[in-house]
mmCIF file of C-alpha atoms in Angstrom:
data_model
loop_
_atom_site.group_PDB
_atom_site.id
_atom_site.type_symbol
_atom_site.label_atom_id
_atom_site.label_comp_id
_atom_site.label_asym_id
_atom_site.label_seq_id
_atom_site.Cartn_x
_atom_site.Cartn_y
_atom_site.Cartn_z
ATOM 1 C CA MET G 251 0.000 0.000 0.000
ATOM 2 C CA SER G 252 1.289 3.494 -0.844
ATOM 3 C CA LEU G 253 2.206 5.845 1.971
ATOM 4 C CA ILE G 254 -0.595 8.159 3.029
ATOM 5 C CA ARG G 255 0.467 11.800 2.683
ATOM 6 C CA THR G 256 -2.061 14.200 4.136
ATOM 7 C CA ARG G 257 -2.193 17.709 5.541
ATOM 8 C CA ILE G 258 -3.677 19.850 8.258
ATOM 9 C CA ALA G 259 -4.421 23.214 6.649
ATOM 10 C CA PRO G 260 -5.723 25.924 9.005
ATOM 11 C CA THR G 261 -6.231 29.538 7.970
ATOM 12 C CA PRO G 262 -4.960 32.304 10.312
ATOM 13 C CA SER G 263 -7.931 34.598 9.684
ATOM 14 C CA GLY G 264 -9.416 33.988 13.112
ATOM 15 C CA ARG G 265 -9.108 31.689 16.101
ATOM 16 C CA LEU G 266 -9.662 27.981 15.564
ATOM 17 C CA HIS G 267 -13.053 26.612 16.621
ATOM 18 C CA PRO G 268 -14.115 23.098 17.726
ATOM 19 C CA GLY G 269 -15.117 22.117 14.185
ATOM 20 C CA ASN G 270 -11.572 22.806 13.002
ATOM 21 C CA ALA G 271 -10.217 20.702 15.849
ATOM 22 C CA VAL G 272 -12.353 17.673 15.025
ATOM 23 C CA SER G 273 -11.330 17.763 11.370
ATOM 24 C CA PHE G 274 -7.657 17.992 12.360
ATOM 25 C CA ILE G 275 -8.062 15.157 14.876
ATOM 26 C CA MET G 276 -9.547 12.848 12.235
ATOM 27 C CA THR G 277 -6.833 13.715 9.728
ATOM 28 C CA TRP G 278 -4.149 13.059 12.331
ATOM 29 C CA ALA G 279 -5.689 9.798 13.556
ATOM 30 C CA LEU G 280 -6.163 8.327 10.081
ATOM 31 C CA ALA G 281 -2.585 9.171 9.134
ATOM 32 C CA ARG G 282 -1.045 7.899 12.349
ATOM 33 C CA THR G 283 -3.043 4.657 12.266
ATOM 34 C CA THR G 284 -1.821 3.881 8.751
ATOM 35 C CA GLY G 285 1.779 5.025 9.220
ATOM 36 C CA GLY G 286 1.164 8.079 7.067
ATOM 37 C CA HIS G 287 2.918 11.435 6.728
ATOM 38 C CA ILE G 288 1.347 14.701 7.948
ATOM 39 C CA LEU G 289 2.137 18.182 6.637
ATOM 40 C CA LEU G 290 1.153 21.314 8.550
ATOM 41 C CA ARG G 291 0.176 23.769 5.831
ATOM 42 C CA ILE G 292 -1.077 27.170 6.947
ATOM 43 C CA ASP G 293 -3.072 28.998 4.260
ATOM 44 C CA ASP G 294 -2.178 32.663 4.736
ATOM 45 C CA LEU G 295 -2.680 34.234 1.303
ATOM 46 C CA ASP G 296 -5.023 36.792 2.871
ATOM 47 C CA LYS G 297 -2.393 38.966 4.574
ATOM 48 C CA ALA G 298 -4.974 41.575 5.545
ATOM 49 C CA ARG G 299 -6.657 39.101 7.905
ATOM 50 C CA ARG G 300 -3.534 37.222 9.009
ATOM 51 C CA ARG G 301 -2.448 38.060 12.550
ATOM 52 C CA VAL G 302 0.468 36.784 14.582
ATOM 53 C CA ASP G 303 -1.845 35.895 17.480
ATOM 54 C CA TYR G 304 -3.981 33.806 15.110
ATOM 55 C CA LEU G 305 -0.844 32.007 13.946
ATOM 56 C CA ASP G 306 0.201 31.408 17.536
ATOM 57 C CA ASP G 307 -3.308 30.097 18.242
ATOM 58 C CA ILE G 308 -2.759 27.339 15.665
ATOM 59 C CA PHE G 309 0.428 26.039 17.280
ATOM 60 C CA THR G 310 -0.977 26.358 20.803
ATOM 61 C CA ASN G 311 -4.087 24.362 19.958
ATOM 62 C CA LEU G 312 -2.288 21.606 18.064
ATOM 63 C CA GLU G 313 -0.086 21.079 21.124
ATOM 64 C CA TRP G 314 -3.119 21.146 23.443
ATOM 65 C CA LEU G 315 -4.896 18.557 21.301
ATOM 66 C CA GLY G 316 -1.844 16.297 21.184
ATOM 67 C CA ILE G 317 -1.607 16.514 17.390
ATOM 68 C CA ASP G 318 1.886 16.173 15.985
ATOM 69 C CA TYR G 319 3.042 16.408 12.365
ATOM 70 C CA ASP G 320 6.024 15.336 10.273
ATOM 71 C CA GLU G 321 6.634 18.344 8.054
ATOM 72 C CA GLY G 322 5.974 22.046 8.324
ATOM 73 C CA PRO G 323 6.800 25.064 10.487
ATOM 74 C CA ALA G 324 8.015 24.610 14.050
ATOM 75 C CA GLY G 325 6.459 27.883 15.190
ATOM 76 C CA VAL G 326 5.324 31.332 14.130
ATOM 77 C CA ASP G 327 8.773 32.699 13.241
ATOM 78 C CA ASP G 328 9.701 29.600 11.241
ATOM 79 C CA PHE G 329 6.386 29.827 9.408
ATOM 80 C CA LEU G 330 6.776 33.475 8.456
ATOM 81 C CA ARG G 331 10.355 32.950 7.281
ATOM 82 C CA HIS G 332 10.085 29.664 5.417
ATOM 83 C CA TRP G 333 6.535 28.303 5.083
ATOM 84 C CA SER G 334 4.195 31.218 4.356
ATOM 85 C CA GLN G 335 2.298 30.939 1.080
ATOM 86 C CA HIS G 336 3.757 34.342 0.245
ATOM 87 C CA THR G 337 7.138 32.604 -0.145
ATOM 88 C CA ARG G 338 5.577 30.462 -2.892
ATOM 89 C CA LEU G 339 3.928 33.118 -5.058
ATOM 90 C CA GLU G 340 6.187 32.262 -8.005
ATOM 91 C CA ARG G 341 4.907 28.671 -7.978
ATOM 92 C CA TYR G 342 1.294 29.844 -8.086
ATOM 93 C CA GLN G 343 2.009 32.381 -10.818
ATOM 94 C CA ALA G 344 3.707 29.714 -12.930
ATOM 95 C CA ALA G 345 0.505 27.664 -12.834
ATOM 96 C CA LEU G 346 -1.577 30.730 -13.711
ATOM 97 C CA ASP G 347 0.724 31.540 -16.631
ATOM 98 C CA GLN G 348 0.391 27.976 -17.914
ATOM 99 C CA LEU G 349 -3.398 28.198 -17.787
ATOM 100 C CA GLN G 350 -3.431 31.596 -19.486
ATOM 101 C CA GLN G 351 -1.076 30.561 -22.273
ATOM 102 C CA ALA G 352 -3.194 27.478 -22.944
ATOM 103 C CA GLY G 353 -6.306 29.644 -23.368
ATOM 104 C CA HIS G 354 -8.152 28.361 -20.295
ATOM 105 C CA LEU G 355 -8.574 31.779 -18.641
ATOM 106 C CA PHE G 356 -10.394 35.035 -19.303
ATOM 107 C CA ALA G 357 -10.364 38.425 -17.609
ATOM 108 C CA CYS G 358 -13.384 39.540 -15.593
ATOM 109 C CA GLN G 359 -14.353 42.847 -13.984
ATOM 110 C CA CYS G 360 -17.705 41.803 -12.513
ATOM 111 C CA SER G 361 -18.360 42.756 -8.901
ATOM 112 C CA ARG G 362 -19.835 40.346 -6.367
ATOM 113 C CA ARG G 363 -23.011 42.406 -6.348
ATOM 114 C CA GLN G 364 -23.370 42.156 -10.119
ATOM 115 C CA ILE G 365 -22.857 38.399 -9.999
ATOM 116 C CA GLN G 366 -25.442 38.056 -7.229
ATOM 117 C CA GLU G 367 -27.954 40.106 -9.204
ATOM 118 C CA ARG G 368 -27.514 37.878 -12.254
ATOM 119 C CA SER G 369 -27.500 34.619 -10.290
ATOM 120 C CA PRO G 370 -29.177 34.481 -6.844
ATOM 121 C CA LYS G 371 -27.031 31.453 -5.932
ATOM 122 C CA GLY G 372 -23.867 33.383 -6.747
ATOM 123 C CA VAL G 373 -22.815 31.064 -9.586
ATOM 124 C CA TYR G 374 -20.886 32.985 -12.228
ATOM 125 C CA ARG G 375 -22.666 32.705 -15.588
ATOM 126 C CA GLY G 376 -19.884 33.751 -17.955
ATOM 127 C CA HIS G 377 -20.722 37.433 -18.437
ATOM 128 C CA CYS G 378 -17.146 38.410 -19.408
ATOM 129 C CA ARG G 379 -16.213 35.241 -21.290
ATOM 130 C CA GLU G 380 -16.308 36.735 -24.779
ATOM 131 C CA LEU G 381 -15.367 40.340 -23.959
ATOM 132 C CA GLN G 382 -11.602 39.779 -24.274
ATOM 133 C CA LEU G 383 -10.803 42.192 -21.465
ATOM 134 C CA ASP G 384 -7.200 43.067 -20.639
ATOM 135 C CA PHE G 385 -5.826 40.590 -18.094
ATOM 136 C CA PHE G 386 -3.704 43.285 -16.483
ATOM 137 C CA ALA G 387 -6.241 46.109 -16.313
ATOM 138 C CA PRO G 388 -6.961 47.458 -12.805
ATOM 139 C CA LYS G 389 -9.600 45.656 -10.722
ATOM 140 C CA THR G 390 -9.549 42.632 -13.000
ATOM 141 C CA ALA G 391 -9.833 39.031 -11.842
ATOM 142 C CA TRP G 392 -8.821 35.962 -13.817
ATOM 143 C CA ARG G 393 -11.392 33.214 -14.197
ATOM 144 C CA VAL G 394 -11.031 29.716 -15.570
ATOM 145 C CA LEU G 395 -13.489 28.682 -18.255
ATOM 146 C CA VAL G 396 -15.716 25.816 -17.097
ATOM 147 C CA PRO G 397 -17.810 24.499 -20.020
ATOM 148 C CA ASN G 398 -21.455 23.706 -19.381
ATOM 149 C CA HIS G 399 -22.155 20.238 -17.982
ATOM 150 C CA THR G 400 -18.581 19.771 -16.734
ATOM 151 C CA GLU G 401 -18.746 16.727 -14.448
ATOM 152 C CA ILE G 402 -15.895 16.047 -12.050
ATOM 153 C CA ARG G 403 -15.414 12.618 -10.533
ATOM 154 C CA LEU G 404 -13.460 12.029 -7.355
ATOM 155 C CA ARG G 405 -12.338 9.062 -5.293
ATOM 156 C CA ASP G 406 -14.190 9.156 -1.987
ATOM 157 C CA TRP G 407 -13.018 7.228 1.072
ATOM 158 C CA ARG G 408 -16.570 6.485 2.205
ATOM 159 C CA TRP G 409 -18.520 6.308 -1.050
ATOM 160 C CA GLY G 410 -15.957 4.947 -3.474
ATOM 161 C CA SER G 411 -16.786 7.437 -6.204
ATOM 162 C CA ARG G 412 -18.662 10.729 -6.379
ATOM 163 C CA SER G 413 -19.352 13.205 -9.135
ATOM 164 C CA LEU G 414 -20.181 16.900 -9.113
ATOM 165 C CA ASN G 415 -21.442 19.235 -11.814
ATOM 166 C CA LEU G 416 -18.763 21.912 -11.478
ATOM 167 C CA SER G 417 -20.385 24.291 -13.947
ATOM 168 C CA GLY G 418 -23.601 24.150 -11.950
ATOM 169 C CA TYR G 419 -21.986 24.603 -8.537
ATOM 170 C CA LEU G 420 -19.327 27.236 -9.256
ATOM 171 C CA GLY G 421 -19.374 28.210 -12.902
ATOM 172 C CA ASP G 422 -16.240 29.981 -14.145
ATOM 173 C CA PHE G 423 -14.388 30.407 -10.854
ATOM 174 C CA VAL G 424 -11.662 32.898 -9.920
ATOM 175 C CA VAL G 425 -8.031 31.769 -9.961
ATOM 176 C CA ARG G 426 -6.383 35.200 -9.638
ATOM 177 C CA GLN G 427 -7.937 37.897 -7.490
ATOM 178 C CA LYS G 428 -8.401 41.543 -8.407
ATOM 179 C CA ASN G 429 -5.547 42.440 -6.045
ATOM 180 C CA GLY G 430 -3.175 40.329 -8.136
ATOM 181 C CA LEU G 431 -2.842 37.484 -5.640
ATOM 182 C CA PRO G 432 -3.632 33.887 -6.577
ATOM 183 C CA ALA G 433 -7.001 32.633 -5.388
ATOM 184 C CA TYR G 434 -7.432 29.803 -2.886
ATOM 185 C CA GLN G 435 -8.253 27.128 -5.467
ATOM 186 C CA ILE G 436 -5.035 27.453 -7.472
ATOM 187 C CA ALA G 437 -2.786 27.920 -4.416
ATOM 188 C CA SER G 438 -4.264 24.921 -2.614
ATOM 189 C CA LEU G 439 -3.860 22.700 -5.665
ATOM 190 C CA VAL G 440 -0.250 23.748 -6.301
ATOM 191 C CA ASP G 441 0.653 23.223 -2.641
ATOM 192 C CA ASP G 442 -0.969 19.788 -2.469
ATOM 193 C CA GLU G 443 0.687 18.706 -5.709
ATOM 194 C CA ASP G 444 4.126 20.046 -4.734
ATOM 195 C CA PHE G 445 4.017 18.338 -1.333
ATOM 196 C CA GLY G 446 2.719 15.053 -2.744
ATOM 197 C CA ILE G 447 -0.578 15.061 -0.838
ATOM 198 C CA ASN G 448 -2.724 12.038 -1.717
ATOM 199 C CA PHE G 449 -5.344 11.951 1.061
ATOM 200 C CA VAL G 450 -7.468 14.993 1.939
ATOM 201 C CA VAL G 451 -9.912 15.258 4.843
ATOM 202 C CA ARG G 452 -12.176 18.302 4.711
ATOM 203 C CA GLY G 453 -15.750 19.363 5.434
ATOM 204 C CA GLU G 454 -18.659 18.613 3.129
ATOM 205 C CA ASP G 455 -18.922 22.356 2.464
ATOM 206 C CA LEU G 456 -15.645 22.145 0.517
ATOM 207 C CA LEU G 457 -16.844 19.516 -1.963
ATOM 208 C CA SER G 458 -17.111 22.136 -4.710
ATOM 209 C CA SER G 459 -13.562 23.294 -3.919
ATOM 210 C CA THR G 460 -12.329 19.733 -4.355
ATOM 211 C CA ALA G 461 -14.040 19.591 -7.740
ATOM 212 C CA ALA G 462 -12.525 22.945 -8.747
ATOM 213 C CA GLN G 463 -9.041 21.818 -7.756
ATOM 214 C CA LEU G 464 -9.403 18.513 -9.592
ATOM 215 C CA TYR G 465 -10.473 20.442 -12.692
ATOM 216 C CA LEU G 466 -7.412 22.690 -12.441
ATOM 217 C CA ALA G 467 -5.191 19.642 -11.947
ATOM 218 C CA GLN G 468 -6.632 18.170 -15.126
ATOM 219 C CA LEU G 469 -5.966 21.357 -17.113
ATOM 220 C CA LEU G 470 -2.417 21.598 -15.740
ATOM 221 C CA GLY G 471 -1.585 17.948 -16.363
ATOM 222 C CA LYS G 472 -0.895 17.207 -12.697
ATOM 223 C CA SER G 473 -0.341 13.605 -11.632
ATOM 224 C CA THR G 474 -0.663 13.257 -7.838
ATOM 225 C CA PHE G 475 -3.713 15.285 -6.824
ATOM 226 C CA PRO G 476 -6.096 13.710 -9.395
ATOM 227 C CA ARG G 477 -5.300 10.280 -7.907
ATOM 228 C CA SER G 478 -5.925 11.375 -4.327
ATOM 229 C CA ILE G 479 -8.574 9.980 -2.013
ATOM 230 C CA PHE G 480 -10.931 12.468 -0.343
ATOM 231 C CA TRP G 481 -13.212 12.367 2.647
ATOM 232 C CA HIS G 482 -15.762 15.153 3.005
ATOM 233 C CA HIS G 483 -17.060 14.769 6.534
ATOM 234 C CA ALA G 484 -20.193 16.194 8.131
ATOM 235 C CA LEU G 485 -20.106 19.668 9.684
ATOM 236 C CA TRP G 486 -20.349 20.315 13.402
ATOM 237 C CA LYS G 487 -23.280 22.678 13.866
ATOM 238 C CA ASP G 488 -24.383 25.015 16.616
ATOM 239 C CA HIS G 489 -27.681 24.941 18.526
ATOM 240 C CA LEU G 490 -29.386 26.776 15.636
ATOM 241 C CA GLY G 491 -28.271 24.187 13.104
ATOM 242 C CA GLU G 492 -25.683 26.524 11.550
ATOM 243 C CA LYS G 493 -22.161 25.300 10.836
ATOM 244 C CA LEU G 494 -19.461 26.557 13.174
ATOM 245 C CA SER G 495 -17.369 29.226 11.463
ATOM 246 C CA LYS G 496 -15.003 32.051 12.341
ATOM 247 C CA SER G 497 -17.020 34.537 10.306
ATOM 248 C CA LYS G 498 -20.143 33.842 12.372
ATOM 249 C CA GLY G 499 -18.303 34.149 15.665
ATOM 250 C CA ALA G 500 -18.228 30.490 16.623
ATOM 251 C CA GLY G 501 -16.799 29.869 20.070
ATOM 252 C CA SER G 502 -13.059 29.393 19.783
ATOM 253 C CA LEU G 503 -10.831 26.643 21.128
ATOM 254 C CA ALA G 504 -9.101 29.350 23.162
ATOM 255 C CA GLU G 505 -12.408 30.014 24.954
ATOM 256 C CA TRP G 506 -12.912 26.264 25.294
ATOM 257 C CA ARG G 507 -9.573 25.975 27.097
ATOM 258 C CA GLU G 508 -10.134 29.079 29.239
ATOM 259 C CA GLN G 509 -13.441 27.629 30.449
ATOM 260 C CA GLY G 510 -11.584 24.544 31.642
ATOM 261 C CA GLN G 511 -13.156 22.186 29.128
ATOM 262 C CA SER G 512 -11.194 19.081 28.217
ATOM 263 C CA ILE G 513 -10.288 17.703 24.813
ATOM 264 C CA GLY G 514 -12.529 14.704 25.496
ATOM 265 C CA PRO G 515 -15.678 15.905 23.667
ATOM 266 C CA LEU G 516 -13.608 16.815 20.606
ATOM 267 C CA PHE G 517 -12.133 13.328 20.376
ATOM 268 C CA GLN G 518 -15.550 11.784 21.038
ATOM 269 C CA GLN G 519 -17.031 13.750 18.133
ATOM 270 C CA ALA G 520 -14.167 12.628 15.893
ATOM 271 C CA ALA G 521 -14.788 9.029 16.935
ATOM 272 C CA HIS G 522 -18.489 9.409 16.126
ATOM 273 C CA TRP G 523 -17.779 10.628 12.592
ATOM 274 C CA LEU G 524 -15.268 7.797 12.178
ATOM 275 C CA GLU G 525 -18.060 5.355 13.105
ATOM 276 C CA ILE G 526 -16.379 4.225 16.308
ATOM 277 C CA ARG G 527 -19.091 3.089 18.739
ATOM 278 C CA LYS G 528 -17.259 3.423 22.022
ATOM 279 C CA THR G 529 -16.172 6.115 24.443
ATOM 280 C CA VAL G 530 -13.041 7.878 23.198
ATOM 281 C CA THR G 531 -11.664 10.916 25.015
ATOM 282 C CA THR G 532 -7.900 10.917 24.401
ATOM 283 C CA PRO G 533 -5.527 10.726 21.420
ATOM 284 C CA ALA G 534 -4.253 7.296 22.479
ATOM 285 C CA ALA G 535 -7.780 5.936 22.878
ATOM 286 C CA LEU G 536 -8.758 7.152 19.417
ATOM 287 C CA LEU G 537 -5.709 5.546 17.805
ATOM 288 C CA ASP G 538 -6.387 2.259 19.602
ATOM 289 C CA ALA G 539 -10.050 2.249 18.590
ATOM 290 C CA LEU G 540 -9.279 3.130 14.996
ATOM 291 C CA ALA G 541 -6.567 0.472 14.751
ATOM 292 C CA SER G 542 -8.996 -2.128 16.105
ATOM 293 C CA ARG G 543 -11.659 -1.145 13.594
ATOM 294 C CA GLY G 544 -9.239 -0.979 10.668
ATOM 295 C CA VAL G 545 -8.819 1.658 7.956
ATOM 296 C CA GLU G 546 -7.715 -0.548 5.109
ATOM 297 C CA ARG G 547 -9.805 1.394 2.594
ATOM 298 C CA ILE G 548 -7.357 4.313 2.473
ATOM 299 C CA GLN G 549 -5.221 3.093 -0.401
ATOM 300 C CA PRO G 550 -3.841 5.728 -2.763
ATOM 301 C CA PRO G 551 -2.413 4.153 -5.920
ATOM 302 C CA PRO G 552 1.364 3.837 -6.325
ATOM 303 C CA GLN G 553 3.070 6.946 -7.706
#
């Protein structure tokens, strides 16, 4: 069986919340149970929202949870010097240049409000496709052309195979922002491909992002990411049935710790989503339970 290479990929745009923790715990447990390799990848493209205390929050919480990793920054200073996505901008731009030169991109000057007015669901409907706008004009984003009825298939750990109509979910999505920075989809793909990631655990709300990244990998002729296995787990919701998120002010792990709460409920929730029907409240207990149950289905193909 090929070595599992996965990643924990927090964003320093706010403090981590319990939903983040459970996703990280499951990623860690599945990798450790199978002898896999874990990368800590911090997605910090959005410098305006990145704060040193949010970065410190990531390292503090991983230590509190008992989550270790094999590759990545040792702390905030090491991250800023050697691991920030802003040290990899040339890699992202190279991928964008390849897409542009192959004719897969077009320039777009639509605002979010205009897109929302044309499509209540916010799906871009190709307004600027044929306008041949200047790629380097001010306030211009780059979008990738997604033909109608574009179906993306992915290898799912739980379901075996899934498909998604990318054109229906996202339409022509942004790969370079109006501020000139690469968008999340292209940066995430390039990072995962460069670091050899072949197993990705993420929330069900990121299914369309997985499809977008697989589409980009196809256009760029990538070899590792398209062969990856994915697991899109359920979302931990609040008492109103809304998913926990930083933008909606979900209670943070920092508050959780300050209130004297233990890591037990977080590991129990992870065990529940991993279909482990026993009490699990510690890292060691989760690894033991998962090893007893077996995770033989995580089998990326040989490289």
